Each structure stands twice: as C-alpha cells, then as structure tokens.
C-alpha cells in the first residue's frame, strides 16, 4: 500500500535493505510532518506489520509529552508499524529494543561508543544522538498497533539544531567528522530491529534486557526522574522485565518507575 506522495522503494533497493519482517514494505518521503503520524494513518488503513515510513526531513517531528523533535534534512527519521502480541504493560519493551538496535548499529557501522539512557535516548559521550517515541493505536480498550518512531541525528551539522538543544545533542556527522551513508545505516538498523523484535515476539525478554544492561549508561548512576509533578532522586539499580526502572530513593526504598524524564546526576 502506498501513502499519497510516497515513493515505494524499488526491488533492488529492498533487496539491499535485506530485512525480513521489519521493512518488508518501505515508504520514502522527502518531507513529512511526522513519520509517526503517517505511520498511524497507514496502520489504520491496514498496512502490513513491519511497514516502515522514512522521511528525509520532518516539519512537525514529535517528541514525548507533546514536545517538538527537530528533524532537519539528512537525518534518519523513521517509524515502523508493529502489532506485537504482548501484554500492554510490556509496551515499553519496544522502546527498549529500539534503543538496543540503534546503539548496536552505531557501534557496528560507525565504531562509536553509543550507550542507552533510560527510557528512550541513545547517547554518544552523554549527548543525545537518537530519540525514540513509541505510541499505541487503540480501538476501544484494545491495543491494535504500536508505532515505533526513531529519530537519528545522522548526516547534518549540530548547528542545524535549535540553540537550546545543541549543548545536549550530537550528530553522527559531528562525531565522525564525515558523512555516513543513510541507506547503509537504515539497512543495518532495520536488520538489528528485526532481530530484536523477533526476540520480543519469542518472549526472550531476559536476553533483550541483558543486552540493554550492557549498553545502558543509566544503571549505577544517581538519577533524578521527573514525571509530571512527581520527582524521584536516587540510585538507578535495575530494569525489570517490563522495561521499568528500579531506583533506590534517598530513604533506601525501591521505587518502580514506568516513564518520565531521566537526568543523570553522577557518573556510574
Ligand atoms: C524523544 O522525545 O526523544 C522522541 C523523539 C522521537 C523522534 C522520532 S523521528 C521519527 C518519529 N516521528 C516523529 O514525529 N517522532 C519520531 P523526548 O524524550 O521528549 O525528547 C524531546 C526533547 O529532545 C526536546 O524537547 C528537545 O529538548 C530535544 N530535542 C529535540 N530535537 C532534538 C534532536 N534532533 N536531537 C537531540 N535532541 C533533540
């Protein structure tokens, strides 16, 4: 199925992408408001699971909690339509697996030490190179689809991001000092996503979480987590089988945190 204005990827390119389930159908756009919004639209119209929407730039890129995600040209802005048969409480594991796939791809292709900051960031040297936004499409009480949105600051200069973001962000181009092939990156990323998603479907949660722990830069740190009005400070101890962070607060009590903004206070 094709979205209006999309260019369906040709067969040669799809063979090159060589991904199994995720990316079996790919829609490329030069510009979009948001790949997550386009993915929702296509999911509701019946797009197959694994369909991937990729844009070269977004003019209304979305972060969590209604925030803006800056998406200049030559970044990698993509969303995947998924229908995992898992309990709704395990939905955060999609963000977890996407973080693993992105960090792995950066390490394999760029030889940079990418790490994961709970819940949805991939960092290089503590600077955000990727943000993940997982959204559910519900019909009544039932989760019909999950949209996994991944934004990677790839082939543009840091100066193209808003000034207030520049200090806490980086791009692959800035880290490497040269451009990377977005096609090659996407191809490898989709394969890594596919492998991780398979593990999720096979309910190999422990394996996934083991890899997340190895890549995590959050565990072992003093953190401050904000979720709306609530704020908890303490030591990030563990991640549980639902993707929640376990923090030992200042009273020595273990708190289970499902979502929020995480600030790293100390080095691990
Ligand atoms: C995220 O939100 O990090 C989720 C970002 C998801 C973006 C992808 S792109 C493909 C797909 N389609 C979409 O429309 N979205 C997804 P959050 O944790 O709330 O972080 C948002 C905050 O990060 C902003 O408030 C800024 O402070 C900062 N920010 C904005 N753009 C950035 C960028 N390009 N790089 C680094 N930080 C950025």
PDB file of C-alpha atoms and ligand atoms in Angstrom:
ATOM      1  CA  UNK A   1       0.000   0.000   0.000  1.00  0.00           C
ATOM      2  CA  UNK A   2       1.183   3.491  -0.760  1.00  0.00           C
ATOM      3  CA  UNK A   3       0.679   6.740   1.071  1.00  0.00           C
ATOM      4  CA  UNK A   4      -0.071   9.758  -1.075  1.00  0.00           C
ATOM      5  CA  UNK A   5       3.159  11.334  -2.225  1.00  0.00           C
ATOM      6  CA  UNK A   6       5.275   8.370  -1.191  1.00  0.00           C
ATOM      7  CA  UNK A   7       7.851   6.690  -3.370  1.00  0.00           C
ATOM      8  CA  UNK A   8       7.679   2.953  -2.889  1.00  0.00           C
ATOM      9  CA  UNK A   9      11.155   1.555  -2.628  1.00  0.00           C
ATOM     10  CA  UNK A  10      12.277  -0.346  -5.745  1.00  0.00           C
ATOM     11  CA  UNK A  11      13.030  -4.064  -5.529  1.00  0.00           C
ATOM     12  CA  UNK A  12      16.798  -3.673  -5.897  1.00  0.00           C
ATOM     13  CA  UNK A  13      16.884  -1.259  -3.007  1.00  0.00           C
ATOM     14  CA  UNK A  14      14.648  -3.500  -0.905  1.00  0.00           C
ATOM     15  CA  UNK A  15      16.968  -6.462  -1.598  1.00  0.00           C
ATOM     16  CA  UNK A  16      19.862  -4.289  -0.499  1.00  0.00           C
ATOM     17  CA  UNK A  17      17.997  -3.445   2.674  1.00  0.00           C
ATOM     18  CA  UNK A  18      17.623  -7.210   3.084  1.00  0.00           C
ATOM     19  CA  UNK A  19      15.398  -7.058   6.110  1.00  0.00           C
ATOM     20  CA  UNK A  20      12.917  -9.803   6.910  1.00  0.00           C
ATOM     21  CA  UNK A  21       9.825  -8.664   8.693  1.00  0.00           C
ATOM     22  CA  UNK A  22      10.598  -5.100   9.628  1.00  0.00           C
ATOM     23  CA  UNK A  23      10.970  -3.063   6.465  1.00  0.00           C
ATOM     24  CA  UNK A  24       9.233  -5.565   4.199  1.00  0.00           C
ATOM     25  CA  UNK A  25       7.369  -2.530   2.886  1.00  0.00           C
ATOM     26  CA  UNK A  26       9.053   0.844   2.927  1.00  0.00           C
ATOM     27  CA  UNK A  27       7.674   4.261   2.069  1.00  0.00           C
ATOM     28  CA  UNK A  28      10.180   7.031   1.481  1.00  0.00           C
ATOM     29  CA  UNK A  29       9.264  10.698   1.642  1.00  0.00           C
ATOM     30  CA  UNK A  30      11.407  13.727   1.041  1.00  0.00           C
ATOM     31  CA  UNK A  31       9.392  15.713   3.595  1.00  0.00           C
ATOM     32  CA  UNK A  32       6.672  14.806   6.070  1.00  0.00           C
ATOM     33  CA  UNK A  33       5.060  16.423   9.075  1.00  0.00           C
ATOM     34  CA  UNK A  34       5.886  13.366  11.184  1.00  0.00           C
ATOM     35  CA  UNK A  35       6.673   9.770  10.239  1.00  0.00           C
ATOM     36  CA  UNK A  36       4.735   8.636  13.336  1.00  0.00           C
ATOM     37  CA  UNK A  37       1.623  10.463  12.121  1.00  0.00           C
ATOM     38  CA  UNK A  38       1.982   8.967   8.627  1.00  0.00           C
ATOM     39  CA  UNK A  39       2.536   5.509  10.161  1.00  0.00           C
ATOM     40  CA  UNK A  40      -0.680   5.839  12.204  1.00  0.00           C
ATOM     41  CA  UNK A  41      -2.591   6.831   9.099  1.00  0.00           C
ATOM     42  CA  UNK A  42      -1.245   3.849   7.137  1.00  0.00           C
ATOM     43  CA  UNK A  43      -1.765   1.428  10.051  1.00  0.00           C
ATOM     44  CA  UNK A  44      -5.435   2.410  10.290  1.00  0.00           C
ATOM     45  CA  UNK A  45      -5.745   1.847   6.532  1.00  0.00           C
ATOM     46  CA  UNK A  46      -4.428  -1.706   7.020  1.00  0.00           C
ATOM     47  CA  UNK A  47      -0.692  -1.514   6.279  1.00  0.00           C
ATOM     48  CA  UNK A  48       1.115  -4.792   6.945  1.00  0.00           C
ATOM     49  CA  UNK A  49       3.117  -5.267  10.112  1.00  0.00           C
ATOM     50  CA  UNK A  50       6.709  -4.188   9.626  1.00  0.00           C
ATOM     51  CA  UNK A  51       5.834  -1.367   7.230  1.00  0.00           C
ATOM     52  CA  UNK A  52       8.372   1.374   7.595  1.00  0.00           C
ATOM     53  CA  UNK A  53       7.949   5.075   6.873  1.00  0.00           C
ATOM     54  CA  UNK A  54      11.105   7.105   6.317  1.00  0.00           C
ATOM     55  CA  UNK A  55      11.461  10.849   5.738  1.00  0.00           C
ATOM     56  CA  UNK A  56      14.477  12.926   4.881  1.00  0.00           C
ATOM     57  CA  UNK A  57      13.068  15.823   6.924  1.00  0.00           C
ATOM     58  CA  UNK A  58      10.042  16.438   9.170  1.00  0.00           C
ATOM     59  CA  UNK A  59       8.395  19.793   9.793  1.00  0.00           C
ATOM     60  CA  UNK A  60       6.361  18.640  12.799  1.00  0.00           C
ATOM     61  CA  UNK A  61       8.563  15.939  14.333  1.00  0.00           C
ATOM     62  CA  UNK A  62       7.192  14.719  17.650  1.00  0.00           C
ATOM     63  CA  UNK A  63       8.920  14.031  20.944  1.00  0.00           C
ATOM     64  CA  UNK A  64       7.261  12.660  24.093  1.00  0.00           C
ATOM     65  CA  UNK A  65       4.706  14.651  26.095  1.00  0.00           C
ATOM     66  CA  UNK A  66       3.833  16.818  23.051  1.00  0.00           C
ATOM     67  CA  UNK A  67       7.379  18.131  22.654  1.00  0.00           C
ATOM     68  CA  UNK A  68       8.975  19.075  19.358  1.00  0.00           C
ATOM     69  CA  UNK A  69      11.618  16.936  17.724  1.00  0.00           C
ATOM     70  CA  UNK A  70      13.881  18.911  15.397  1.00  0.00           C
ATOM     71  CA  UNK A  71      14.293  16.994  12.176  1.00  0.00           C
ATOM     72  CA  UNK A  72      16.466  18.776   9.619  1.00  0.00           C
ATOM     73  CA  UNK A  73      17.251  17.320   6.206  1.00  0.00           C
ATOM     74  CA  UNK A  74      19.657  14.364   6.086  1.00  0.00           C
ATOM     75  CA  UNK A  75      18.696  12.947   9.452  1.00  0.00           C
ATOM     76  CA  UNK A  76      17.153   9.485   9.725  1.00  0.00           C
ATOM     77  CA  UNK A  77      13.534   9.896  10.726  1.00  0.00           C
ATOM     78  CA  UNK A  78      11.627   6.665  10.597  1.00  0.00           C
ATOM     79  CA  UNK A  79       8.632   4.835  12.035  1.00  0.00           C
ATOM     80  CA  UNK A  80       7.692   1.179  11.988  1.00  0.00           C
ATOM     81  CA  UNK A  81       4.186  -0.249  12.296  1.00  0.00           C
ATOM     82  CA  UNK A  82       4.111  -3.204  14.690  1.00  0.00           C
ATOM     83  CA  UNK A  83       1.440  -5.455  16.164  1.00  0.00           C
ATOM     84  CA  UNK A  84       3.226  -7.357  18.909  1.00  0.00           C
ATOM     85  CA  UNK A  85       1.208  -9.970  20.733  1.00  0.00           C
ATOM     86  CA  UNK A  86       2.365  -8.913  24.183  1.00  0.00           C
ATOM     87  CA  UNK A  87       0.639  -7.651  27.308  1.00  0.00           C
ATOM     88  CA  UNK A  88       0.062  -3.852  27.194  1.00  0.00           C
ATOM     89  CA  UNK A  89       2.266  -3.489  30.324  1.00  0.00           C
ATOM     90  CA  UNK A  90       5.174  -4.737  28.249  1.00  0.00           C
ATOM     91  CA  UNK A  91       4.804  -1.994  25.606  1.00  0.00           C
ATOM     92  CA  UNK A  92       7.847  -0.089  26.998  1.00  0.00           C
ATOM     93  CA  UNK A  93       9.948  -3.038  25.831  1.00  0.00           C
ATOM     94  CA  UNK A  94       9.535  -1.741  22.277  1.00  0.00           C
ATOM     95  CA  UNK A  95      11.430   1.401  23.235  1.00  0.00           C
ATOM     96  CA  UNK A  96      13.981  -0.815  24.962  1.00  0.00           C
ATOM     97  CA  UNK A  97      14.531  -2.956  21.872  1.00  0.00           C
ATOM     98  CA  UNK A  98      14.755   0.072  19.578  1.00  0.00           C
ATOM     99  CA  UNK A  99      17.457   1.555  21.820  1.00  0.00           C
ATOM    100  CA  UNK A 100      19.424  -1.682  21.587  1.00  0.00           C
ATOM    101  CA  UNK A 101      19.093  -1.809  17.791  1.00  0.00           C
ATOM    102  CA  UNK A 102      20.171   1.834  17.345  1.00  0.00           C
ATOM    103  CA  UNK A 103      23.126   1.601  19.759  1.00  0.00           C
ATOM    104  CA  UNK A 104      24.243  -1.665  18.154  1.00  0.00           C
ATOM    105  CA  UNK A 105      24.049  -0.164  14.641  1.00  0.00           C
ATOM    106  CA  UNK A 106      26.055   2.907  15.643  1.00  0.00           C
ATOM    107  CA  UNK A 107      28.702   0.710  17.265  1.00  0.00           C
ATOM    108  CA  UNK A 108      28.912  -1.688  14.304  1.00  0.00           C
ATOM    109  CA  UNK A 109      28.876   0.863  11.491  1.00  0.00           C
ATOM    110  CA  UNK A 110      30.462   3.956  12.997  1.00  0.00           C
ATOM    111  CA  UNK A 111      32.663   2.386  15.657  1.00  0.00           C
ATOM    112  CA  UNK A 112      31.369   4.934  18.184  1.00  0.00           C
ATOM    113  CA  UNK A 113      30.586   4.042  21.772  1.00  0.00           C
ATOM    114  CA  UNK A 114      26.825   4.524  21.750  1.00  0.00           C
ATOM    115  CA  UNK A 115      25.020   3.957  25.051  1.00  0.00           C
ATOM    116  CA  UNK A 116      21.375   3.923  26.113  1.00  0.00           C
ATOM    117  CA  UNK A 117      19.851   6.347  28.567  1.00  0.00           C
ATOM    118  CA  UNK A 118      16.609   5.135  30.082  1.00  0.00           C
ATOM    119  CA  UNK A 119      13.957   5.286  28.795  1.00  0.00           C
ATOM    120  CA  UNK A 120      14.296   6.487  25.192  1.00  0.00           C
ATOM    121  CA  UNK A 121      17.627   8.076  24.330  1.00  0.00           C
ATOM    122  CA  UNK A 122      20.758   6.851  22.635  1.00  0.00           C
ATOM    123  CA  UNK A 123      23.816   8.883  23.574  1.00  0.00           C
ATOM    124  CA  UNK A 124      27.365   9.298  22.376  1.00  0.00           C
ATOM    125  CA  UNK A 125      29.606  10.710  25.073  1.00  0.00           C
ATOM    126  CA  UNK A 126      26.470  11.644  27.099  1.00  0.00           C
ATOM    127  CA  UNK A 127      25.000  13.642  24.175  1.00  0.00           C
ATOM    128  CA  UNK A 128      21.727  12.675  22.570  1.00  0.00           C
ATOM    129  CA  UNK A 129      22.113  11.298  19.060  1.00  0.00           C
ATOM    130  CA  UNK A 130      18.760   9.491  18.923  1.00  0.00           C
ATOM    131  CA  UNK A 131      15.308   9.772  20.483  1.00  0.00           C
ATOM    132  CA  UNK A 132      12.595   7.119  20.408  1.00  0.00           C
ATOM    133  CA  UNK A 133       8.838   7.687  20.553  1.00  0.00           C
ATOM    134  CA  UNK A 134       6.588   4.638  20.907  1.00  0.00           C
ATOM    135  CA  UNK A 135       2.861   5.243  20.501  1.00  0.00           C
ATOM    136  CA  UNK A 136      -0.123   2.889  20.706  1.00  0.00           C
ATOM    137  CA  UNK A 137      -3.131   2.868  18.419  1.00  0.00           C
ATOM    138  CA  UNK A 138      -6.082   1.652  20.468  1.00  0.00           C
ATOM    139  CA  UNK A 139      -9.505   0.607  19.301  1.00  0.00           C
ATOM    140  CA  UNK A 140     -11.681   0.667  22.426  1.00  0.00           C
ATOM    141  CA  UNK A 141      -9.594  -0.955  25.164  1.00  0.00           C
ATOM    142  CA  UNK A 142      -7.540  -2.984  22.750  1.00  0.00           C
ATOM    143  CA  UNK A 143      -4.078  -2.030  21.512  1.00  0.00           C
ATOM    144  CA  UNK A 144      -4.241  -2.642  17.751  1.00  0.00           C
ATOM    145  CA  UNK A 145      -0.860  -1.377  16.652  1.00  0.00           C
ATOM    146  CA  UNK A 146       2.243   0.139  18.092  1.00  0.00           C
ATOM    147  CA  UNK A 147       4.140   2.801  16.199  1.00  0.00           C
ATOM    148  CA  UNK A 148       7.844   2.767  16.879  1.00  0.00           C
ATOM    149  CA  UNK A 149       9.351   6.128  15.935  1.00  0.00           C
ATOM    150  CA  UNK A 150      13.116   6.537  15.793  1.00  0.00           C
ATOM    151  CA  UNK A 151      14.957   9.795  15.127  1.00  0.00           C
ATOM    152  CA  UNK A 152      18.700   9.724  14.498  1.00  0.00           C
ATOM    153  CA  UNK A 153      20.829  12.826  14.081  1.00  0.00           C
ATOM    154  CA  UNK A 154      22.811  11.423  11.184  1.00  0.00           C
ATOM    155  CA  UNK A 155      24.242  13.466   8.330  1.00  0.00           C
ATOM    156  CA  UNK A 156      23.779  17.065   9.347  1.00  0.00           C
ATOM    157  CA  UNK A 157      25.748  19.509  11.396  1.00  0.00           C
ATOM    158  CA  UNK A 158      24.870  20.202  15.016  1.00  0.00           C
ATOM    159  CA  UNK A 159      24.443  23.895  14.100  1.00  0.00           C
ATOM    160  CA  UNK A 160      21.229  22.910  12.288  1.00  0.00           C
ATOM    161  CA  UNK A 161      19.536  22.107  15.604  1.00  0.00           C
ATOM    162  CA  UNK A 162      17.943  24.838  17.752  1.00  0.00           C
ATOM    163  CA  UNK A 163      20.448  26.573  20.005  1.00  0.00           C
ATOM    164  CA  UNK A 164      18.872  25.324  23.225  1.00  0.00           C
ATOM    165  CA  UNK A 165      19.318  21.726  22.061  1.00  0.00           C
ATOM    166  CA  UNK A 166      22.863  21.982  20.717  1.00  0.00           C
ATOM    167  CA  UNK A 167      24.620  21.550  24.069  1.00  0.00           C
ATOM    168  CA  UNK A 168      22.911  18.297  24.905  1.00  0.00           C
ATOM    169  CA  UNK A 169      22.872  16.786  21.398  1.00  0.00           C
ATOM    170  CA  UNK A 170      25.252  15.449  18.794  1.00  0.00           C
ATOM    171  CA  UNK A 171      25.113  14.052  15.265  1.00  0.00           C
ATOM    172  CA  UNK A 172      26.897  11.108  13.651  1.00  0.00           C
ATOM    173  CA  UNK A 173      28.493  13.543  11.203  1.00  0.00           C
ATOM    174  CA  UNK A 174      29.853  15.661  14.042  1.00  0.00           C
ATOM    175  CA  UNK A 175      31.212  12.671  15.906  1.00  0.00           C
ATOM    176  CA  UNK A 176      32.836  11.091  12.855  1.00  0.00           C
ATOM    177  CA  UNK A 177      33.958  14.216  11.041  1.00  0.00           C
ATOM    178  CA  UNK A 178      32.473  12.844   7.830  1.00  0.00           C
ATOM    179  CA  UNK A 179      29.109  11.724   6.469  1.00  0.00           C
ATOM    180  CA  UNK A 180      27.724   8.205   6.772  1.00  0.00           C
ATOM    181  CA  UNK A 181      25.559   6.516   4.161  1.00  0.00           C
ATOM    182  CA  UNK A 182      21.993   6.894   5.383  1.00  0.00           C
ATOM    183  CA  UNK A 183      20.919   3.961   3.181  1.00  0.00           C
ATOM    184  CA  UNK A 184      23.552   1.706   4.689  1.00  0.00           C
ATOM    185  CA  UNK A 185      22.682   2.853   8.188  1.00  0.00           C
ATOM    186  CA  UNK A 186      18.963   2.262   7.642  1.00  0.00           C
ATOM    187  CA  UNK A 187      19.617  -1.163   6.123  1.00  0.00           C
ATOM    188  CA  UNK A 188      21.641  -2.263   9.155  1.00  0.00           C
ATOM    189  CA  UNK A 189      19.255  -0.663  11.608  1.00  0.00           C
ATOM    190  CA  UNK A 190      16.258  -2.499  10.124  1.00  0.00           C
ATOM    191  CA  UNK A 191      18.101  -5.799  10.385  1.00  0.00           C
ATOM    192  CA  UNK A 192      19.024  -5.152  14.006  1.00  0.00           C
ATOM    193  CA  UNK A 193      15.447  -4.094  14.761  1.00  0.00           C
ATOM    194  CA  UNK A 194      14.196  -7.261  13.133  1.00  0.00           C
ATOM    195  CA  UNK A 195      16.468  -9.446  15.262  1.00  0.00           C
ATOM    196  CA  UNK A 196      15.453  -7.685  18.488  1.00  0.00           C
ATOM    197  CA  UNK A 197      11.760  -7.713  17.588  1.00  0.00           C
ATOM    198  CA  UNK A 198      11.941 -11.454  16.954  1.00  0.00           C
ATOM    199  CA  UNK A 199      13.284 -11.899  20.478  1.00  0.00           C
ATOM    200  CA  UNK A 200      10.395  -9.871  21.846  1.00  0.00           C
ATOM    201  CA  UNK A 201       7.882 -11.995  19.924  1.00  0.00           C
ATOM    202  CA  UNK A 202       9.559 -15.154  21.220  1.00  0.00           C
ATOM    203  CA  UNK A 203       9.251 -13.672  24.704  1.00  0.00           C
ATOM    204  CA  UNK A 204      13.006 -13.747  25.215  1.00  0.00           C
ATOM    205  CA  UNK A 205      12.712 -10.734  27.496  1.00  0.00           C
ATOM    206  CA  UNK A 206      15.697 -11.683  29.618  1.00  0.00           C
ATOM    207  CA  UNK A 207      18.021 -11.844  26.607  1.00  0.00           C
ATOM    208  CA  UNK A 208      16.873  -8.423  25.444  1.00  0.00           C
ATOM    209  CA  UNK A 209      17.282  -6.913  28.885  1.00  0.00           C
ATOM    210  CA  UNK A 210      20.737  -8.440  29.280  1.00  0.00           C
ATOM    211  CA  UNK A 211      21.835  -6.614  26.140  1.00  0.00           C
ATOM    212  CA  UNK A 212      20.137  -3.406  27.297  1.00  0.00           C
ATOM    213  CA  UNK A 213      22.036  -3.604  30.600  1.00  0.00           C
ATOM    214  CA  UNK A 214      25.335  -3.962  28.750  1.00  0.00           C
ATOM    215  CA  UNK A 215      24.566  -0.862  26.673  1.00  0.00           C
ATOM    216  CA  UNK A 216      22.998   1.186  29.462  1.00  0.00           C
ATOM    217  CA  UNK A 217      24.623   4.340  30.754  1.00  0.00           C
ATOM    218  CA  UNK A 218      21.847   4.857  33.320  1.00  0.00           C
ATOM    219  CA  UNK A 219      22.262   1.848  35.602  1.00  0.00           C
ATOM    220  CA  UNK A 220      24.598   2.533  38.503  1.00  0.00           C
ATOM    221  CA  UNK A 221      24.113   6.292  38.350  1.00  0.00           C
ATOM    222  CA  UNK A 222      22.490   8.737  40.694  1.00  0.00           C
ATOM    223  CA  UNK A 223      19.460   9.906  38.718  1.00  0.00           C
ATOM    224  CA  UNK A 224      16.583  12.313  39.021  1.00  0.00           C
ATOM    225  CA  UNK A 225      13.356  11.208  37.363  1.00  0.00           C
ATOM    226  CA  UNK A 226      10.549  13.641  36.669  1.00  0.00           C
ATOM    227  CA  UNK A 227       7.092  12.524  35.658  1.00  0.00           C
ATOM    228  CA  UNK A 228       4.698  15.464  35.679  1.00  0.00           C
ATOM    229  CA  UNK A 229       4.664  16.861  39.218  1.00  0.00           C
ATOM    230  CA  UNK A 230       6.466  13.860  40.664  1.00  0.00           C
ATOM    231  CA  UNK A 231      10.208  13.749  41.147  1.00  0.00           C
ATOM    232  CA  UNK A 232      12.341  10.937  42.495  1.00  0.00           C
ATOM    233  CA  UNK A 233      16.058  11.045  43.097  1.00  0.00           C
ATOM    234  CA  UNK A 234      18.170   8.016  43.825  1.00  0.00           C
ATOM    235  CA  UNK A 235      20.409   5.280  42.526  1.00  0.00           C
ATOM    236  CA  UNK A 236      19.359   3.556  39.274  1.00  0.00           C
ATOM    237  CA  UNK A 237      19.594  -0.077  40.291  1.00  0.00           C
ATOM    238  CA  UNK A 238      17.906  -2.224  37.692  1.00  0.00           C
ATOM    239  CA  UNK A 239      15.491  -2.528  34.797  1.00  0.00           C
ATOM    240  CA  UNK A 240      12.673  -5.041  35.214  1.00  0.00           C
ATOM    241  CA  UNK A 241      11.014  -7.366  32.702  1.00  0.00           C
ATOM    242  CA  UNK A 242       8.512  -4.685  31.741  1.00  0.00           C
ATOM    243  CA  UNK A 243      11.136  -2.021  30.995  1.00  0.00           C
ATOM    244  CA  UNK A 244      10.517  -0.122  34.248  1.00  0.00           C
ATOM    245  CA  UNK A 245      13.491   1.426  36.050  1.00  0.00           C
ATOM    246  CA  UNK A 246      14.093   0.452  39.668  1.00  0.00           C
ATOM    247  CA  UNK A 247      15.524   3.331  41.677  1.00  0.00           C
ATOM    248  CA  UNK A 248      16.590   3.214  45.323  1.00  0.00           C
ATOM    249  CA  UNK A 249      15.427   6.535  46.678  1.00  0.00           C
ATOM    250  CA  UNK A 250      17.045   8.632  49.385  1.00  0.00           C
ATOM    251  CA  UNK A 251      15.089   6.778  52.067  1.00  0.00           C
ATOM    252  CA  UNK A 252      16.510   3.495  50.849  1.00  0.00           C
ATOM    253  CA  UNK A 253      13.180   2.463  49.374  1.00  0.00           C
ATOM    254  CA  UNK A 254      12.979   0.840  45.921  1.00  0.00           C
ATOM    255  CA  UNK A 255      10.752   2.723  43.524  1.00  0.00           C
ATOM    256  CA  UNK A 256       9.480   1.289  40.253  1.00  0.00           C
ATOM    257  CA  UNK A 257       9.277   3.933  37.538  1.00  0.00           C
ATOM    258  CA  UNK A 258       7.441   3.289  34.317  1.00  0.00           C
ATOM    259  CA  UNK A 259       8.062   6.548  32.484  1.00  0.00           C
ATOM    260  CA  UNK A 260       9.476  10.016  32.868  1.00  0.00           C
ATOM    261  CA  UNK A 261      12.422  12.266  32.111  1.00  0.00           C
ATOM    262  CA  UNK A 262      15.679  10.958  33.468  1.00  0.00           C
ATOM    263  CA  UNK A 263      18.532  13.261  34.411  1.00  0.00           C
ATOM    264  CA  UNK A 264      21.917  11.721  35.089  1.00  0.00           C
ATOM    265  CA  UNK A 265      23.396  13.290  38.191  1.00  0.00           C
ATOM    266  CA  UNK A 266      26.561  11.304  38.763  1.00  0.00           C
ATOM    267  CA  UNK A 267      28.894   9.225  36.662  1.00  0.00           C
ATOM    268  CA  UNK A 268      28.458   5.476  37.012  1.00  0.00           C
TER     269      UNK A 268
HETATM  270  C1  LIG B   1      12.184  11.972  22.082  1.00  0.00           C
HETATM  271  O1  LIG B   1      11.343  12.727  22.875  1.00  0.00           O
HETATM  272  O2  LIG B   1      13.371  11.894  22.234  1.00  0.00           O
HETATM  273  C2  LIG B   1      11.464  11.241  20.961  1.00  0.00           C
HETATM  274  C3  LIG B   1      11.950  11.652  19.588  1.00  0.00           C
HETATM  275  C4  LIG B   1      11.345  10.802  18.509  1.00  0.00           C
HETATM  276  C5  LIG B   1      11.619  11.354  17.151  1.00  0.00           C
HETATM  277  C6  LIG B   1      11.196  10.409  16.065  1.00  0.00           C
HETATM  278  S1  LIG B   1      11.707  10.957  14.491  1.00  0.00           S
HETATM  279  C7  LIG B   1      10.751   9.769  13.728  1.00  0.00           C
HETATM  280  C8  LIG B   1       9.443   9.706  14.501  1.00  0.00           C
HETATM  281  N1  LIG B   1       8.494  10.685  14.004  1.00  0.00           N
HETATM  282  C9  LIG B   1       8.234  11.636  14.904  1.00  0.00           C
HETATM  283  O3  LIG B   1       7.465  12.609  14.720  1.00  0.00           O
HETATM  284  N2  LIG B   1       8.922  11.371  16.044  1.00  0.00           N
HETATM  285  C10 LIG B   1       9.698  10.157  15.936  1.00  0.00           C
HETATM  286  P1  LIG B   1      11.778  13.406  24.253  1.00  0.00           P
HETATM  287  O4  LIG B   1      12.478  12.420  25.134  1.00  0.00           O
HETATM  288  O5  LIG B   1      10.552  14.035  24.765  1.00  0.00           O
HETATM  289  O6  LIG B   1      12.850  14.496  23.833  1.00  0.00           O
HETATM  290  C11 LIG B   1      12.455  15.677  23.186  1.00  0.00           C
HETATM  291  C12 LIG B   1      13.459  16.758  23.544  1.00  0.00           C
HETATM  292  O7  LIG B   1      14.725  16.483  22.926  1.00  0.00           O
HETATM  293  C13 LIG B   1      13.059  18.139  23.035  1.00  0.00           C
HETATM  294  O8  LIG B   1      12.232  18.783  23.966  1.00  0.00           O
HETATM  295  C14 LIG B   1      14.405  18.827  22.874  1.00  0.00           C
HETATM  296  O9  LIG B   1      14.868  19.314  24.124  1.00  0.00           O
HETATM  297  C15 LIG B   1      15.336  17.690  22.497  1.00  0.00           C
HETATM  298  N3  LIG B   1      15.499  17.583  21.020  1.00  0.00           N
HETATM  299  C16 LIG B   1      14.677  17.992  20.027  1.00  0.00           C
HETATM  300  N4  LIG B   1      15.161  17.653  18.836  1.00  0.00           N
HETATM  301  C17 LIG B   1      16.340  17.025  19.059  1.00  0.00           C
HETATM  302  C18 LIG B   1      17.293  16.428  18.214  1.00  0.00           C
HETATM  303  N5  LIG B   1      17.166  16.372  16.886  1.00  0.00           N
HETATM  304  N6  LIG B   1      18.381  15.867  18.815  1.00  0.00           N
HETATM  305  C19 LIG B   1      18.553  15.878  20.156  1.00  0.00           C
HETATM  306  N7  LIG B   1      17.672  16.413  20.995  1.00  0.00           N
HETATM  307  C20 LIG B   1      16.563  16.980  20.456  1.00  0.00           C
END
